[in-house]
Amino acid sequence: MADLMDAPPPVPEPVLGPVEPVATPPEDIPPLEQPYIKIAQIIWGESLVGPGGTAAILTLVKPFALDPSMTVMDFGSGLGGGTRAVSEEFGVWVQGFEPDAIMAEGGQELSTKKGIKKAEIKPCSVKDFQPKAGTYDCIFSSEALYMVPEKEKLLANFERALKARGQIALTDFVRTPGTKPDDPRLKGFVTRDGKAGHFWLGDDYLAKMKGLKFDVRVDEDLTATYRTHVIEAFVNFTQDPAAAAAARAHPEAAVAEVALWTKRVAALDSGALQLRRYYAIKMGSTKSS
């Protein structure tokens, strides 16, 4: 990608070789002691499991013009780094929902340890996710919806959960125009537990959101910036003695994380996927159940 020629060197090839998807963590290990969670935080930052840092989340929610009277949902909150950042920055109540139960437990533990009572992290089942109608002023989600097969149903639940004139902001991975769902270039971009992604076209998002009477104000390609964040994080990881020690302590988790993101960057570089940002305002009224 020409606009990234000045970016840091590419992620080194994982010389330890290909690995299987991350195994299901043992239930007897506390969440924050899980090797995959420890390694992720070393690479991406405290309370984070992906690139961009809390700055990316604060940028995502900037159009909301948040104030302490508002209630916010963070879907796919991970360890709650973004959830807590938004709550602390604006003094708002933020409810984070995370499908990975172990990560959700770890996220709530971090909120409790930090004394951030307005940032609550809850586990959720996507299939059964039905938030109360008209509850939230704003909803945000960062790189989480590609894991959801029934995105249209989830978006409808978001619309229903928003108050009148509520706002939604999300980033997600989408297929580029002309890329079919079975394109082999998509196979490398999997979830952390090795499951295939469910990628819409960018136009699918626009059509479905408009069908739900959202007024879509922003449709932006963030791929280049996202890729740069990934590369920078791994360059720092390879140069940090503390990170090297952690990798030696948890070699399988470290190799798995490197392999996961090497394949993800390759899928983005192939031109089959983009990361896009959407911001929209709810135009219809809220229907109660």
Coordinates of C-alpha atoms in Angstrom, one line a residue:
M1 CA 0.0 0.0 0.0
A2 CA 1.7 3.1 -1.3
D3 CA 0.6 5.4 1.5
L4 CA 2.2 3.2 4.1
M5 CA 5.7 3.2 2.5
D6 CA 7.0 5.4 5.4
A7 CA 5.5 3.1 8.1
P8 CA 7.8 1.0 10.4
P9 CA 9.1 -2.2 9.0
P10 CA 6.6 -5.0 8.5
V11 CA 5.8 -7.5 11.2
P12 CA 8.6 -10.1 11.2
E13 CA 7.6 -13.5 9.8
P14 CA 6.7 -15.7 12.8
V15 CA 9.9 -17.8 12.7
L16 CA 8.4 -20.2 15.3
G17 CA 6.2 -21.5 12.5
P18 CA 2.4 -21.8 12.0
V19 CA 0.3 -22.6 15.0
E20 CA -3.1 -23.9 15.7
P21 CA -5.9 -21.5 16.9
V22 CA -5.6 -20.4 20.5
A23 CA -6.9 -23.3 22.6
T24 CA -9.7 -22.7 25.0
P25 CA -8.1 -21.4 28.2
P26 CA -8.3 -23.6 31.4
E27 CA -11.2 -22.5 33.6
D28 CA -9.1 -22.8 36.7
I29 CA -6.8 -19.9 35.7
P30 CA -8.0 -16.5 36.8
P31 CA -9.0 -14.3 33.8
L32 CA -6.2 -11.8 34.0
E33 CA -3.7 -14.6 34.4
Q34 CA -4.7 -16.3 31.2
P35 CA -1.7 -16.4 28.9
Y36 CA -3.5 -15.0 25.8
I37 CA -4.9 -12.1 27.8
K38 CA -1.5 -11.3 29.4
I39 CA 0.3 -11.4 26.0
A40 CA -2.4 -9.3 24.3
Q41 CA -2.1 -6.6 26.9
I42 CA 1.7 -6.5 26.6
I43 CA 1.4 -6.0 22.8
W44 CA -1.6 -3.6 22.7
G45 CA -1.5 -2.0 26.1
E46 CA -3.1 -2.4 29.5
S47 CA -6.8 -3.4 29.3
L48 CA -6.6 -3.7 25.5
V49 CA -6.7 -6.7 23.1
G50 CA -6.2 -4.9 19.8
P51 CA -4.6 -1.9 18.0
G52 CA -5.3 1.8 18.3
G53 CA -5.3 2.3 22.0
T54 CA -7.9 4.2 24.0
A55 CA -7.3 7.2 21.7
A56 CA -9.0 5.4 18.8
I57 CA -12.1 4.7 21.0
L58 CA -12.3 8.3 22.2
T59 CA -12.0 9.4 18.5
L60 CA -14.8 7.0 17.6
V61 CA -17.2 8.4 20.2
K62 CA -16.3 12.1 19.6
P63 CA -19.4 12.8 17.4
F64 CA -21.6 11.8 20.4
A65 CA -20.8 15.0 22.3
L66 CA -21.2 13.1 25.5
D67 CA -22.1 14.6 28.9
P68 CA -22.7 13.0 32.3
S69 CA -26.5 12.7 31.8
M70 CA -26.1 10.1 29.1
T71 CA -26.0 6.3 29.1
V72 CA -23.8 4.5 26.6
M73 CA -23.3 0.9 25.4
D74 CA -20.0 -0.6 24.3
F75 CA -20.6 -3.9 22.4
G76 CA -17.6 -6.2 22.1
S77 CA -15.9 -4.4 25.0
G78 CA -13.1 -6.9 25.5
L79 CA -11.2 -6.1 28.7
G80 CA -13.0 -2.8 28.9
G81 CA -10.1 -0.5 28.2
G82 CA -12.3 1.6 25.8
T83 CA -15.3 1.3 28.1
R84 CA -13.4 2.8 31.1
A85 CA -11.7 5.5 28.9
V86 CA -15.1 6.8 27.7
S87 CA -16.6 6.7 31.2
E88 CA -13.7 8.6 32.8
E89 CA -13.2 11.1 30.0
F90 CA -16.9 12.2 29.9
G91 CA -18.3 11.1 33.3
V92 CA -20.9 8.9 31.7
W93 CA -22.3 5.5 32.5
V94 CA -21.0 2.9 30.0
Q95 CA -22.2 -0.7 29.9
G96 CA -19.8 -3.0 28.1
F97 CA -21.0 -6.3 26.7
E98 CA -18.4 -9.0 25.8
P99 CA -19.2 -12.4 24.2
D100 CA -15.9 -13.9 25.6
A101 CA -17.0 -14.7 29.2
I102 CA -13.4 -15.0 30.4
M103 CA -12.5 -11.6 29.0
A104 CA -15.6 -10.1 30.3
E105 CA -14.8 -11.3 33.8
G106 CA -11.3 -9.9 33.5
G107 CA -12.7 -6.6 32.3
Q108 CA -15.1 -6.3 35.2
E109 CA -12.2 -7.2 37.6
L110 CA -10.2 -4.3 36.2
S111 CA -13.1 -1.9 36.5
T112 CA -13.5 -2.9 40.2
K113 CA -9.7 -2.7 40.9
K114 CA -9.6 0.8 39.3
G115 CA -12.7 1.9 41.2
I116 CA -14.5 2.9 38.0
K117 CA -18.1 2.2 39.0
K118 CA -19.6 3.8 35.9
A119 CA -17.9 1.3 33.6
E120 CA -19.5 -2.1 33.9
I121 CA -18.4 -5.1 31.8
K122 CA -20.9 -8.0 31.4
P123 CA -20.7 -11.3 29.5
C124 CA -23.3 -11.7 26.8
S125 CA -24.6 -14.3 24.4
V126 CA -24.9 -12.7 21.0
K127 CA -27.6 -15.1 20.0
D128 CA -29.8 -14.1 23.0
F129 CA -28.7 -10.4 23.2
Q130 CA -31.8 -8.3 23.7
P131 CA -31.1 -5.0 25.5
K132 CA -34.1 -3.1 26.9
A133 CA -35.8 -0.8 24.4
G134 CA -35.0 3.0 24.6
T135 CA -32.3 2.6 27.2
Y136 CA -29.2 4.1 25.6
D137 CA -28.3 7.5 24.3
C138 CA -25.4 6.1 22.3
I139 CA -23.9 2.8 21.2
F140 CA -20.4 2.1 20.0
S141 CA -18.6 -1.0 18.9
S142 CA -15.0 -1.4 17.8
E143 CA -14.0 -4.3 15.4
A144 CA -16.4 -6.8 16.9
L145 CA -19.4 -7.2 14.5
Y146 CA -17.5 -9.3 11.9
M147 CA -17.6 -12.1 14.4
V148 CA -21.5 -12.1 14.4
P149 CA -23.3 -14.2 11.8
E150 CA -26.7 -12.5 12.3
K151 CA -25.5 -8.9 12.1
E152 CA -28.9 -7.6 10.7
K153 CA -30.6 -8.9 13.9
L154 CA -28.0 -7.3 16.1
L155 CA -28.2 -3.9 14.4
A156 CA -32.0 -4.1 14.8
N157 CA -31.5 -4.7 18.5
F158 CA -29.1 -1.7 18.7
E159 CA -31.7 0.5 17.0
R160 CA -34.4 -0.7 19.4
A161 CA -32.2 -0.1 22.4
L162 CA -31.4 3.5 21.4
K163 CA -33.5 6.4 22.6
A164 CA -35.1 8.7 20.0
R165 CA -32.3 10.5 18.1
G166 CA -29.8 8.1 19.7
Q167 CA -26.4 7.8 18.0
I168 CA -24.4 4.8 16.9
A169 CA -20.7 4.6 16.0
L170 CA -18.9 1.5 14.9
T171 CA -15.9 0.2 13.2
D172 CA -15.9 -3.2 11.4
F173 CA -14.1 -5.2 8.8
V174 CA -15.9 -5.4 5.5
R175 CA -15.3 -7.0 2.1
T176 CA -14.2 -4.6 -0.6
P177 CA -16.4 -4.2 -3.6
G178 CA -16.4 -7.3 -5.8
T179 CA -15.0 -9.5 -3.1
K180 CA -17.2 -12.6 -2.6
P181 CA -17.9 -14.2 0.8
D182 CA -15.9 -17.3 -0.2
D183 CA -12.9 -15.4 -1.5
P184 CA -9.8 -17.5 -0.3
R185 CA -8.1 -14.2 0.8
L186 CA -10.6 -14.0 3.7
K187 CA -9.7 -17.3 5.2
G188 CA -6.7 -15.9 7.1
F189 CA -8.7 -13.3 9.0
V190 CA -10.2 -15.4 11.8
T191 CA -11.4 -14.7 15.3
R192 CA -9.1 -15.2 18.3
D193 CA -10.4 -18.8 18.8
G194 CA -9.9 -19.6 15.1
K195 CA -13.5 -19.2 13.8
A196 CA -14.2 -17.8 10.4
G197 CA -15.3 -14.2 10.1
H198 CA -18.7 -13.1 8.7
F199 CA -17.9 -10.1 6.5
W200 CA -20.5 -7.8 4.9
L201 CA -19.8 -5.5 2.0
G202 CA -19.5 -1.9 3.0
D203 CA -22.7 -1.3 1.0
D204 CA -24.5 -4.0 3.0
Y205 CA -23.9 -1.9 6.2
L206 CA -25.2 1.3 4.5
A207 CA -28.3 -0.5 3.2
K208 CA -29.1 -2.3 6.4
M209 CA -28.6 0.8 8.5
K210 CA -30.7 3.0 6.2
G211 CA -33.4 0.2 6.2
L212 CA -33.5 0.6 10.0
K213 CA -34.1 4.4 9.5
F214 CA -30.6 5.4 10.6
D215 CA -29.3 8.6 9.1
V216 CA -25.7 7.6 8.2
R217 CA -23.5 10.6 8.5
V218 CA -20.0 9.0 8.2
D219 CA -18.7 6.1 6.1
E220 CA -14.9 6.2 6.3
D221 CA -12.0 3.8 5.4
L222 CA -9.6 3.4 8.3
T223 CA -7.6 0.5 6.9
A224 CA -4.3 2.4 6.4
T225 CA -4.3 3.9 9.9
Y226 CA -5.3 0.6 11.5
R227 CA -2.5 -1.3 9.7
T228 CA 0.0 1.3 10.9
H229 CA -1.1 0.8 14.5
V230 CA -0.6 -3.0 14.1
I231 CA 2.9 -2.6 12.7
E232 CA 4.0 -0.1 15.3
A233 CA 2.7 -2.3 18.2
F234 CA 4.7 -5.3 17.0
V235 CA 7.9 -3.2 16.3
N236 CA 7.6 -2.0 20.0
F237 CA 7.0 -5.6 21.1
T238 CA 10.1 -6.9 19.4
Q239 CA 12.2 -4.2 21.0
D240 CA 10.9 -4.3 24.5
P241 CA 13.0 -6.5 27.0
A242 CA 9.9 -6.9 29.3
A243 CA 7.9 -8.1 26.3
A244 CA 10.6 -10.6 25.4
A245 CA 10.5 -12.0 28.9
A246 CA 6.7 -12.3 28.8
A247 CA 7.0 -14.1 25.4
R248 CA 9.5 -16.6 27.0
A249 CA 7.2 -17.2 29.9
H250 CA 4.2 -17.8 27.6
P251 CA 5.7 -18.9 24.3
E252 CA 2.5 -20.6 22.9
A253 CA 0.4 -17.5 23.5
A254 CA 3.0 -15.2 22.0
V255 CA 3.4 -17.3 18.9
A256 CA -0.3 -17.5 18.5
E257 CA -0.8 -13.7 18.8
V258 CA 2.0 -13.0 16.2
A259 CA 0.5 -15.6 13.8
L260 CA -3.0 -14.2 14.2
W261 CA -2.0 -10.7 13.4
T262 CA 0.4 -11.6 10.6
K263 CA -2.5 -13.3 8.8
R264 CA -4.8 -10.4 9.5
V265 CA -2.4 -7.9 8.1
A266 CA -2.0 -10.2 5.0
A267 CA -5.8 -10.2 4.5
L268 CA -5.9 -6.5 4.7
D269 CA -2.9 -6.1 2.4
S270 CA -4.6 -8.4 -0.2
G271 CA -7.2 -5.8 -0.8
A272 CA -10.1 -8.2 0.1
L273 CA -10.9 -6.4 3.4
Q274 CA -11.1 -2.9 4.8
L275 CA -11.7 -1.5 8.2
R276 CA -14.5 1.1 7.9
R277 CA -16.1 3.5 10.4
Y278 CA -19.8 4.3 10.4
Y279 CA -21.6 7.0 12.4
A280 CA -25.4 7.3 12.3
I281 CA -28.3 8.9 14.1
K282 CA -31.6 7.1 14.8
M283 CA -34.5 8.7 13.0
G284 CA -37.4 6.4 13.9
S285 CA -39.2 6.1 17.2
T286 CA -38.4 3.4 19.8
K287 CA -40.7 0.4 19.9
S288 CA -41.0 -1.4 23.2
S289 CA -41.2 -5.2 23.4

